[in-house]
PDB file of C-alpha atoms in Angstrom:
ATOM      1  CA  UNK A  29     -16.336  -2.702  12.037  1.00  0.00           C
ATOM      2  CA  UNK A  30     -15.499  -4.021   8.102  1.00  0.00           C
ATOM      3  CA  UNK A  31     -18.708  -3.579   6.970  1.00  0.00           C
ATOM      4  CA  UNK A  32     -18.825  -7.442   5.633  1.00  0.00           C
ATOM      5  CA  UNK A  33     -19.882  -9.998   8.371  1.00  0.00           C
ATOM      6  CA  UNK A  34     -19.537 -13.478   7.561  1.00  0.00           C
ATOM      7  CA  UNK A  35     -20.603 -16.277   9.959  1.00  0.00           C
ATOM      8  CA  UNK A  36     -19.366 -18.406  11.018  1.00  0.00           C
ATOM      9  CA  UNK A  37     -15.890 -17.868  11.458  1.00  0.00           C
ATOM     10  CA  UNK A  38     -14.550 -21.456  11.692  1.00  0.00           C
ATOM     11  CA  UNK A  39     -16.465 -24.765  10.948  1.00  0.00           C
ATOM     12  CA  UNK A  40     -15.217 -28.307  10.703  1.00  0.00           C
ATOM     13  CA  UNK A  41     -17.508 -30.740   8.509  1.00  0.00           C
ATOM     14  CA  UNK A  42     -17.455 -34.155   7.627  1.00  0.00           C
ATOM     15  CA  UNK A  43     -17.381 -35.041   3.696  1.00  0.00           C
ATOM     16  CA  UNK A  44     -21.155 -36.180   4.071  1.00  0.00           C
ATOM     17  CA  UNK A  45     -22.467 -33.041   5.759  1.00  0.00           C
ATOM     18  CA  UNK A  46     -24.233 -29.953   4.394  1.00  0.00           C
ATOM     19  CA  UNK A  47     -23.777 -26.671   5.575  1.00  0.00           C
ATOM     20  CA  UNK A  48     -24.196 -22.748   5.098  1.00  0.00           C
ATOM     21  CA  UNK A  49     -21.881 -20.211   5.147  1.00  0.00           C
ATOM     22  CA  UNK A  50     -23.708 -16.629   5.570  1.00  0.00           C
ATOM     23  CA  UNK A  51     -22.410 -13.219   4.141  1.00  0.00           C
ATOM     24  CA  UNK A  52     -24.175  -9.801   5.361  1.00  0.00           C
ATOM     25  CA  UNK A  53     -23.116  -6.721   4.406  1.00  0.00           C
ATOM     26  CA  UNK A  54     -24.219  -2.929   5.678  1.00  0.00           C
ATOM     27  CA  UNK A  55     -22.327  -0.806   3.119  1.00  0.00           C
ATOM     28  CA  UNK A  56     -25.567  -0.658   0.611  1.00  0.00           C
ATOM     29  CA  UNK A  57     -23.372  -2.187  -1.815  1.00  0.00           C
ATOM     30  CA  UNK A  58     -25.201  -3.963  -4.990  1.00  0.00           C
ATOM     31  CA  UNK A  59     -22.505  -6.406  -6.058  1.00  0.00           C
ATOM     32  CA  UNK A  60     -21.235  -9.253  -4.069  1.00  0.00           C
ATOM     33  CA  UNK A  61     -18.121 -11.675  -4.213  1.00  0.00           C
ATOM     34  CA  UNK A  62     -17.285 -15.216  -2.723  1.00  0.00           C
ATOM     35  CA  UNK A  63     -13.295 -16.080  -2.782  1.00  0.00           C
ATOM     36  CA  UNK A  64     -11.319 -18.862  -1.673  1.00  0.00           C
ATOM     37  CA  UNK A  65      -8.094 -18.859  -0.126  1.00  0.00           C
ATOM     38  CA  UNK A  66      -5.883 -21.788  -0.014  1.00  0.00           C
ATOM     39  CA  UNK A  67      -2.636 -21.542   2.041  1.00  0.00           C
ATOM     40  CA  UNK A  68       0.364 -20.224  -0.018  1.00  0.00           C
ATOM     41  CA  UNK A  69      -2.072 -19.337  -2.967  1.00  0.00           C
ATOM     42  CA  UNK A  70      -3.600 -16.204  -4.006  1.00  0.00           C
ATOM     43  CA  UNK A  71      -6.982 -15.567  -3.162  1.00  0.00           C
ATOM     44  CA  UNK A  72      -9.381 -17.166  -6.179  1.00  0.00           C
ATOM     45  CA  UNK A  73     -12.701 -15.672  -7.274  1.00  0.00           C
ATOM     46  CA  UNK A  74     -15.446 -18.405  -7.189  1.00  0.00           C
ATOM     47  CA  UNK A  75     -18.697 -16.759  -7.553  1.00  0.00           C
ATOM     48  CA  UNK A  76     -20.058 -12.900  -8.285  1.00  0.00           C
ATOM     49  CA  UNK A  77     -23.509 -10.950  -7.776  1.00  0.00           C
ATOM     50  CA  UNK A  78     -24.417  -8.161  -8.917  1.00  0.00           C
ATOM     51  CA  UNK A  79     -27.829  -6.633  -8.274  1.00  0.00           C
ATOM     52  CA  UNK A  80     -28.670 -10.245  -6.915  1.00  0.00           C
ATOM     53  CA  UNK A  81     -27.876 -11.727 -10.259  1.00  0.00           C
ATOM     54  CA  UNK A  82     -24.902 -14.341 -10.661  1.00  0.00           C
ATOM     55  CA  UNK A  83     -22.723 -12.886 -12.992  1.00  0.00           C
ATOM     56  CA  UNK A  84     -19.957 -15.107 -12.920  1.00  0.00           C
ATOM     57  CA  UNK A  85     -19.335 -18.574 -11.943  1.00  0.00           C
ATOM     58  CA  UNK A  86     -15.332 -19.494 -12.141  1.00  0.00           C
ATOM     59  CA  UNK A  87     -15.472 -23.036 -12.843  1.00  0.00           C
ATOM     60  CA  UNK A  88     -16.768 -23.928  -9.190  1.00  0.00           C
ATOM     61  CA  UNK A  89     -17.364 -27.202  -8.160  1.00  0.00           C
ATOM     62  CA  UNK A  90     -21.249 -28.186  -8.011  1.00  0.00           C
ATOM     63  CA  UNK A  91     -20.821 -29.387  -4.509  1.00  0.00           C
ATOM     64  CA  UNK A  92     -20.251 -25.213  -3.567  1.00  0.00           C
ATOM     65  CA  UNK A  93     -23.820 -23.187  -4.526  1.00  0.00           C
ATOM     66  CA  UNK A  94     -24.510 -19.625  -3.631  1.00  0.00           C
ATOM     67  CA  UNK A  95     -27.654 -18.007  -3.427  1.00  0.00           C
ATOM     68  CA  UNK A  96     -27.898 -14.347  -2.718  1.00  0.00           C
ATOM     69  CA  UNK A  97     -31.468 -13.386  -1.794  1.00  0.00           C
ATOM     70  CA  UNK A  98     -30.875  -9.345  -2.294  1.00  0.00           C
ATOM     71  CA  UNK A  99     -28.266  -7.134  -2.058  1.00  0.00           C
ATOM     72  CA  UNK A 100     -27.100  -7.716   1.534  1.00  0.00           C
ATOM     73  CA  UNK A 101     -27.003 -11.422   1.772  1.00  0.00           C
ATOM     74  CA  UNK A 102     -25.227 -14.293   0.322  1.00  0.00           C
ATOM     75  CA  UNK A 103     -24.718 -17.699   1.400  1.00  0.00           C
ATOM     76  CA  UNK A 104     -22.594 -20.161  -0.043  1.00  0.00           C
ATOM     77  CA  UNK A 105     -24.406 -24.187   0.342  1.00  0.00           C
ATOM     78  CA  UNK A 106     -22.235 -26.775   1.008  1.00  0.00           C
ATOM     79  CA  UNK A 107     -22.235 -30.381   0.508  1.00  0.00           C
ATOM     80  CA  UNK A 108     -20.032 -33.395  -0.181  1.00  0.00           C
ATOM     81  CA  UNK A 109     -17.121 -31.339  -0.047  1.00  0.00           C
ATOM     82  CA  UNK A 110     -13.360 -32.970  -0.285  1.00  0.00           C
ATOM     83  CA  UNK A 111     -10.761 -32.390   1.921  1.00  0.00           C
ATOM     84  CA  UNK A 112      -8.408 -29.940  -0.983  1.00  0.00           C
ATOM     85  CA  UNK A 113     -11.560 -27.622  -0.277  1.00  0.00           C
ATOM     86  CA  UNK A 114     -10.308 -27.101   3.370  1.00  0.00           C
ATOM     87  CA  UNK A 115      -9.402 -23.635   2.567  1.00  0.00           C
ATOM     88  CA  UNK A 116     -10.083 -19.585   3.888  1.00  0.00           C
ATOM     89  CA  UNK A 117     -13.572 -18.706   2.531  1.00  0.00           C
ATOM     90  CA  UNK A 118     -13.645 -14.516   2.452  1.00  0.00           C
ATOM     91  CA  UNK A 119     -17.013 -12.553   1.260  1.00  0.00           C
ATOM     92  CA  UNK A 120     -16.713  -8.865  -0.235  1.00  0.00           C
ATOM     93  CA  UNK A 121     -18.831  -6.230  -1.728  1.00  0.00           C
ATOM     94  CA  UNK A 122     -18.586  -3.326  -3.468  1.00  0.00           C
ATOM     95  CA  UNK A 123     -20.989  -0.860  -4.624  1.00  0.00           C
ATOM     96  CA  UNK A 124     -21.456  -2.420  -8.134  1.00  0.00           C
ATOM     97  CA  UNK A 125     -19.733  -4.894 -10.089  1.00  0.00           C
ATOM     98  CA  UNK A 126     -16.030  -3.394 -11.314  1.00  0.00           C
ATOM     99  CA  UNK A 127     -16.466  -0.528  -8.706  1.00  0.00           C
ATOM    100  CA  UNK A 128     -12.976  -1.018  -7.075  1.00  0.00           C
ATOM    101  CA  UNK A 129     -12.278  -1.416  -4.228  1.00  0.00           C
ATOM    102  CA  UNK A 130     -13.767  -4.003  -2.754  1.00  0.00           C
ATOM    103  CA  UNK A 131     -14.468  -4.660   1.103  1.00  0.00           C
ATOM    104  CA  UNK A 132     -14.063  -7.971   2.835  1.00  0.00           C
ATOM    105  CA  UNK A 133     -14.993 -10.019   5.408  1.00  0.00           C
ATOM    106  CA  UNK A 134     -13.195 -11.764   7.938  1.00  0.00           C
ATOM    107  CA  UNK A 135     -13.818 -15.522   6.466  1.00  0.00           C
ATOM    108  CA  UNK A 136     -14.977 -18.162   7.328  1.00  0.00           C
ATOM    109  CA  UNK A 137     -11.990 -21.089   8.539  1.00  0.00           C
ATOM    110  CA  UNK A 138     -13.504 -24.465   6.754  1.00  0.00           C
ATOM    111  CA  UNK A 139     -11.734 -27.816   7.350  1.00  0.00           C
ATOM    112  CA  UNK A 140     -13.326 -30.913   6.178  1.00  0.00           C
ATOM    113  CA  UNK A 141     -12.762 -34.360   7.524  1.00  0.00           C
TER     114      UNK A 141
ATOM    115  CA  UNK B  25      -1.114 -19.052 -15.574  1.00  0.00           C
ATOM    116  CA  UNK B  26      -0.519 -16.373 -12.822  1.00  0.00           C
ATOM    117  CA  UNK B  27      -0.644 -13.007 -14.137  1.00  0.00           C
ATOM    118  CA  UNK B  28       0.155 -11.187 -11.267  1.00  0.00           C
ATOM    119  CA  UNK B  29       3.192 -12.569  -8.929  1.00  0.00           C
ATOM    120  CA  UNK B  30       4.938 -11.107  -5.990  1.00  0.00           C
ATOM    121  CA  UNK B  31       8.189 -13.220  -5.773  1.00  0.00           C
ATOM    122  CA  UNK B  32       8.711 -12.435  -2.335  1.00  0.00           C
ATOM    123  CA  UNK B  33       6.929 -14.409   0.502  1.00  0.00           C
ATOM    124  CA  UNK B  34       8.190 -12.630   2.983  1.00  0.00           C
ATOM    125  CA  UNK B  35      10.142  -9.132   3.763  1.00  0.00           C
ATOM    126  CA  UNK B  36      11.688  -8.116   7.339  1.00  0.00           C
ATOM    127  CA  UNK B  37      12.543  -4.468   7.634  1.00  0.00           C
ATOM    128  CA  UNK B  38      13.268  -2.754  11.030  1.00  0.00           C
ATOM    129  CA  UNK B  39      10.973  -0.057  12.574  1.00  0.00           C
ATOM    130  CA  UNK B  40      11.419   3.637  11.057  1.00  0.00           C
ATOM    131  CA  UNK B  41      13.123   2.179   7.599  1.00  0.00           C
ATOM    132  CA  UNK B  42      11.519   1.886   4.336  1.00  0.00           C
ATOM    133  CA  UNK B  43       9.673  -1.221   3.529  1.00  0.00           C
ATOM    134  CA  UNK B  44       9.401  -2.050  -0.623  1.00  0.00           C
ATOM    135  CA  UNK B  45       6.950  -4.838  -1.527  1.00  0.00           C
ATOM    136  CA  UNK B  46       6.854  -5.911  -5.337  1.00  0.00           C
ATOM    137  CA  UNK B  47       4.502  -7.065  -7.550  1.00  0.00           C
ATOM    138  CA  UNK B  48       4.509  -8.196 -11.390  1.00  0.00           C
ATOM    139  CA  UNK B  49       2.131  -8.739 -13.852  1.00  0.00           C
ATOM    140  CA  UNK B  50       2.153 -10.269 -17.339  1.00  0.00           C
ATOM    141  CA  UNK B  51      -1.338  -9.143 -18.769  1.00  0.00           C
ATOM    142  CA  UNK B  52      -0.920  -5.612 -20.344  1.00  0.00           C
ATOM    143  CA  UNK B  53      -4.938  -5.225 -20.343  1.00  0.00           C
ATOM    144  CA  UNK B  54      -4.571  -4.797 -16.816  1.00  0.00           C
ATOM    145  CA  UNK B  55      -4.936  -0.506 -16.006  1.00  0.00           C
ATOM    146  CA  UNK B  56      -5.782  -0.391 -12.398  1.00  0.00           C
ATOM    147  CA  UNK B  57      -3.823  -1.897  -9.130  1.00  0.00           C
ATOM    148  CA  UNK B  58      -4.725  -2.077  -5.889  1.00  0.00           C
ATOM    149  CA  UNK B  59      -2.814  -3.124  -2.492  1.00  0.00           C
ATOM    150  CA  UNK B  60      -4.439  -4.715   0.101  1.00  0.00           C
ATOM    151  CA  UNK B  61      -3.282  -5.577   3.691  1.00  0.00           C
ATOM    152  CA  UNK B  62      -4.183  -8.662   5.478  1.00  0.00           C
ATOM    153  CA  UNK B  63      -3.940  -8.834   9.166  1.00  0.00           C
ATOM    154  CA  UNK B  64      -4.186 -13.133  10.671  1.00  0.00           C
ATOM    155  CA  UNK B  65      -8.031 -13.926  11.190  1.00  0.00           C
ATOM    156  CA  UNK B  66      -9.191 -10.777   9.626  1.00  0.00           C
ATOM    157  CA  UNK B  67     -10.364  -9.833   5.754  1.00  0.00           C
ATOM    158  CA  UNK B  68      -8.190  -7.886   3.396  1.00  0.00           C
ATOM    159  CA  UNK B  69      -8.625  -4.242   3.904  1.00  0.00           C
ATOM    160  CA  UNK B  70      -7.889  -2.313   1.256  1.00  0.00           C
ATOM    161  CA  UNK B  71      -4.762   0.136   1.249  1.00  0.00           C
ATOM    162  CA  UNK B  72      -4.275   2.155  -1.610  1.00  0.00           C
ATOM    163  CA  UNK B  73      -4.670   1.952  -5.776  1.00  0.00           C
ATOM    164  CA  UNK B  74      -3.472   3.577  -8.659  1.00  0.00           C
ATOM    165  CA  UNK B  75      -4.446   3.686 -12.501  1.00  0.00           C
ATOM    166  CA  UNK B  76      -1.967   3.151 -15.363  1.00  0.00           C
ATOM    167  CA  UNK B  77      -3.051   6.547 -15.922  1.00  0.00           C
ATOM    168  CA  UNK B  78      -0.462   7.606 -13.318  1.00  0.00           C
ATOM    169  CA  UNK B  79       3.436   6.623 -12.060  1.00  0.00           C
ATOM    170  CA  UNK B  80       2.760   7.365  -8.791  1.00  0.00           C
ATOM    171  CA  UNK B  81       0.462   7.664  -5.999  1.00  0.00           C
ATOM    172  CA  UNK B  82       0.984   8.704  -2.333  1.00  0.00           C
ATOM    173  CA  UNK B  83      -1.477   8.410   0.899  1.00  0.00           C
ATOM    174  CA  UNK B  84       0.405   9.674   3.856  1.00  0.00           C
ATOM    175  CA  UNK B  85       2.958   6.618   4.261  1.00  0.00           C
ATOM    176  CA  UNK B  86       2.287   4.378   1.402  1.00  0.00           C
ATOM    177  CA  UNK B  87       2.913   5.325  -1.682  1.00  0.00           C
ATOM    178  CA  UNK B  88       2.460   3.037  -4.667  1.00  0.00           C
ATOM    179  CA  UNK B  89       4.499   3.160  -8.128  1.00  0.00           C
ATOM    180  CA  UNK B  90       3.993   2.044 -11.507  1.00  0.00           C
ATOM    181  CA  UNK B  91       5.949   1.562 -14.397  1.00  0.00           C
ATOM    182  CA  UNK B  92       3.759   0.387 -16.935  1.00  0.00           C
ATOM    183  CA  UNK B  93       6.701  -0.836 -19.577  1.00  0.00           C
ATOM    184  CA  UNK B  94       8.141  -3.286 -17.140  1.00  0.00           C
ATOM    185  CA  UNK B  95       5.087  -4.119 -15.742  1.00  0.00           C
ATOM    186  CA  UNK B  96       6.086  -3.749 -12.652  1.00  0.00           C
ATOM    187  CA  UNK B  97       4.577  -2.162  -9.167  1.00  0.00           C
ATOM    188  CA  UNK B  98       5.891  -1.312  -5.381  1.00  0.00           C
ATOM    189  CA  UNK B  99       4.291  -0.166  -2.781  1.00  0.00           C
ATOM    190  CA  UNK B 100       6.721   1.565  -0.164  1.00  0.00           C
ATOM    191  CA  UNK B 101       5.790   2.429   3.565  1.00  0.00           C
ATOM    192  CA  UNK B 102       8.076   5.244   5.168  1.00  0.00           C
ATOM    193  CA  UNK B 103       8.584   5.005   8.029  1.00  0.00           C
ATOM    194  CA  UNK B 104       7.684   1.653   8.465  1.00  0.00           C
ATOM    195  CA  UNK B 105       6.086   0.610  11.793  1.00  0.00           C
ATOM    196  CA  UNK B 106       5.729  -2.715  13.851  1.00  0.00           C
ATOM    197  CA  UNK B 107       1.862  -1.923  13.392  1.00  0.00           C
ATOM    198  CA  UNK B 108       2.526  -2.418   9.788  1.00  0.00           C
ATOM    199  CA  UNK B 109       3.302  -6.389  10.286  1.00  0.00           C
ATOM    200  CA  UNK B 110       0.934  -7.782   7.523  1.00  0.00           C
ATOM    201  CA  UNK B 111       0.247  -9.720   4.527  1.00  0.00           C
ATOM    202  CA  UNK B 112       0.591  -7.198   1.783  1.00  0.00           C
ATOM    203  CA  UNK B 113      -1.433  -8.410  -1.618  1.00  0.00           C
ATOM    204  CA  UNK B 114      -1.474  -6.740  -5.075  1.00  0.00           C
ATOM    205  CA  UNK B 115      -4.243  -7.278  -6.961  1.00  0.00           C
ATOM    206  CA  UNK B 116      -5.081  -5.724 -10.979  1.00  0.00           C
ATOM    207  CA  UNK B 117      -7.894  -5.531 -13.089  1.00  0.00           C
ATOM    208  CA  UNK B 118      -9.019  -3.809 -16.199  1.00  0.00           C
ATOM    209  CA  UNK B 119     -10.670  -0.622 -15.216  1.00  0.00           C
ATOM    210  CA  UNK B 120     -12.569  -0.351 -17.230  1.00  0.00           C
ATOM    211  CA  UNK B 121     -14.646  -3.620 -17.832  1.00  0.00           C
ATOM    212  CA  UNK B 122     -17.553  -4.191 -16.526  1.00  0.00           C
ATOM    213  CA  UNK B 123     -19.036  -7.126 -17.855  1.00  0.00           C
ATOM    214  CA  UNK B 124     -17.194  -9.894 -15.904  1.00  0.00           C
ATOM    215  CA  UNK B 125     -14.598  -7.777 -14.061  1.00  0.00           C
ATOM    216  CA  UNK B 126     -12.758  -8.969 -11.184  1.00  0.00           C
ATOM    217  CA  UNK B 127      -9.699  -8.330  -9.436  1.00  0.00           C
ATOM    218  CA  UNK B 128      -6.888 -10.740  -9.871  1.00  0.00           C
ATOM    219  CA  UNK B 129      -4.827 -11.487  -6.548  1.00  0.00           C
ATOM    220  CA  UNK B 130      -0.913 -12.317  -5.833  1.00  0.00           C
ATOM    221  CA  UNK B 131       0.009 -13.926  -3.337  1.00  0.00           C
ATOM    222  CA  UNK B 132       0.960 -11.810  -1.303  1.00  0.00           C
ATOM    223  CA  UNK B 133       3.809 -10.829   1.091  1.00  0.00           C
ATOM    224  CA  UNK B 134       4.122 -11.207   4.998  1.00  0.00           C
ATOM    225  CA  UNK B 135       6.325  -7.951   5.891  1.00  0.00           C
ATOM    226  CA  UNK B 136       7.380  -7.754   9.297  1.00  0.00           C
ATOM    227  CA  UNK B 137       8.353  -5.047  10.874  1.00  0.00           C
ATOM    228  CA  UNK B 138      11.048  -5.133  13.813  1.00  0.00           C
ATOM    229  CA  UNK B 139      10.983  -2.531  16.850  1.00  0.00           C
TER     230      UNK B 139
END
């Protein structure tokens, strides 16, 4: 039991489609990360919450968008994604923002077509 | 620019010996480390930290060591077991930022660990 569920664990998508991933966590944490992991490079911040407020956006693509409706959820939308963003896509939380460490989930597998 | 780097991919040790996993980092800012072990198709979990504050810090087999002027951290596991097969990542951070802290990843080292 991590703590940090993310569904689904592996999806394949076309370039064209749009789809969810979901993030739930049952720590009562208040801040909330999205990472991405590409093979053979360390794991990238994309996008943090805190308090269900986006405090930080690294650069991300347009085609990725979050939305965290409170403090245990967040989703990350996608649509018209490229094949380079076939990739390891891990959730975490942690009790606030800079409130080390932080817990993950188990990922979600993404391949795109 | 990669600011924190383990240079080795991969480490094989053999059950009961000491396993040593490395870790640089360029950005002096940085005060606080953390390790984190990565078994395949699950999340990080997280293993042990330690501030600059400190040289050293110990947690039954792991034990994690600093030396702030080379900039330079190890983690060692004694003894080492084949349970402790993994992806081993270092990750650093300024402490004590709040405002747009986040944890900044190497990446990582598969240790295996022979019976």
């Amino acid at each position: 039991e991590t703590g940090v569920t993310q569904t689904p664990r592996h999806l394949v998508m076309g370039m064209t489609n749009k789809k969810s991933l979901k993030c739930e966590q049952h720590l009562g944490h208040n801040a909330m990360y999205w990472y991405k992991q590409s093979a053979k490079k360390p794991l990238e911040l994309m996008f943090v919450y805190n308090f269900k407020e986006q405090t930080e956006n690294n650069s991300v693509p347009s085609r990725f968008s979050p939305e965290c409706p409170n403090s245990s959820h967040l989703f990350l939308h996608l649509h018209t994604l490229q094949p380079e963003d076939s990739a390891l896509y891990l959730c975490a939380s942690s009790r606030t923002q800079g409130v080390w460490p932080q817990h993950f989930g188990d990922g979600t597998r993404l391949s795109i077509l | 620019d990669q600011q924190v780097k383990q240079n080795s991919p991969s480490l094989s040790v053999q059950e009961g010996r000491i396993s040593i996993l490395n870790c640089d980092y360029t950005n002096s800012m940085f005060d606080y480390f953390l390790w984190y072990k990565k078994y395949p198709a699950e999340g990080p979990t997280f293993l042990i930290s330690i501030s600059s504050i400190k040289d050293k810090n110990e947690d039954g087999r792991f034990t994690v060591f600093l030396n702030k002027s080379a900039k330079h951290l190890s983690l060692h596991i004694v003894p080492s077991q084949p349970g402790d097969s993994a992806v081993y990542f270092c990750a650093a951070t300024e402490e004590e930022e709040t405002s747009g802290s986040r944890l900044t990843f190497g990446e990582g080292t598969q240790l295996t660990v022979n019976p």
